[in-house]
Amino acid sequence: MSKELKTIKLLAGICLNGGVSLQTIVRRFGIKASTFEIEEMVDQLAFAGYVDNIEKSPKGVFCGITEAGNAKAKDLLETSF
């Protein structure tokens, strides 16, 4: 799976699973990614303005989704059907 596809799936997962660690989202969505890769993807999403409030802790990586991220995830989910 390409990094771009992983990032898109992660954004959709963040939209659908608020308050859950990104490691849990990755497992639920079947994305094979290390914590380092997850951090790279979330930094990329933050740079694009799709997520904010990134928190890295021993329990995992957490973030919030912005209005732009919600709209992008909604668009991605609608076009995937």
PDB file of C-alpha atoms in Angstrom, residues 39-54 69:
ATOM      1  CA  GLU A  39       4.027  10.278  13.116  1.00  0.00           C
ATOM      2  CA  GLU A  40       5.210  11.171   9.592  1.00  0.00           C
ATOM      3  CA  MET A  41       1.676  10.802   8.215  1.00  0.00           C
ATOM      4  CA  VAL A  42       0.067  12.867  10.977  1.00  0.00           C
ATOM      5  CA  ASP A  43       2.703  15.585  10.508  1.00  0.00           C
ATOM      6  CA  GLN A  44       1.856  15.613   6.793  1.00  0.00           C
ATOM      7  CA  LEU A  45      -1.868  15.894   7.596  1.00  0.00           C
ATOM      8  CA  ALA A  46      -1.158  18.722  10.067  1.00  0.00           C
ATOM      9  CA  PHE A  47       0.912  20.580   7.464  1.00  0.00           C
ATOM     10  CA  ALA A  48      -2.046  20.298   5.054  1.00  0.00           C
ATOM     11  CA  GLY A  49      -4.334  21.707   7.775  1.00  0.00           C
ATOM     12  CA  TYR A  50      -6.428  18.555   8.208  1.00  0.00           C
ATOM     13  CA  VAL A  51      -5.514  17.749  11.836  1.00  0.00           C
ATOM     14  CA  ASP A  52      -4.428  19.700  14.904  1.00  0.00           C
ATOM     15  CA  ASN A  53      -3.679  19.244  18.602  1.00  0.00           C
ATOM     16  CA  ILE A  54      -1.176  16.447  17.969  1.00  0.00           C
ATOM     17  CA  GLY A  69      -9.973  17.602   7.512  1.00  0.00           C
TER      18      GLY A  69
END
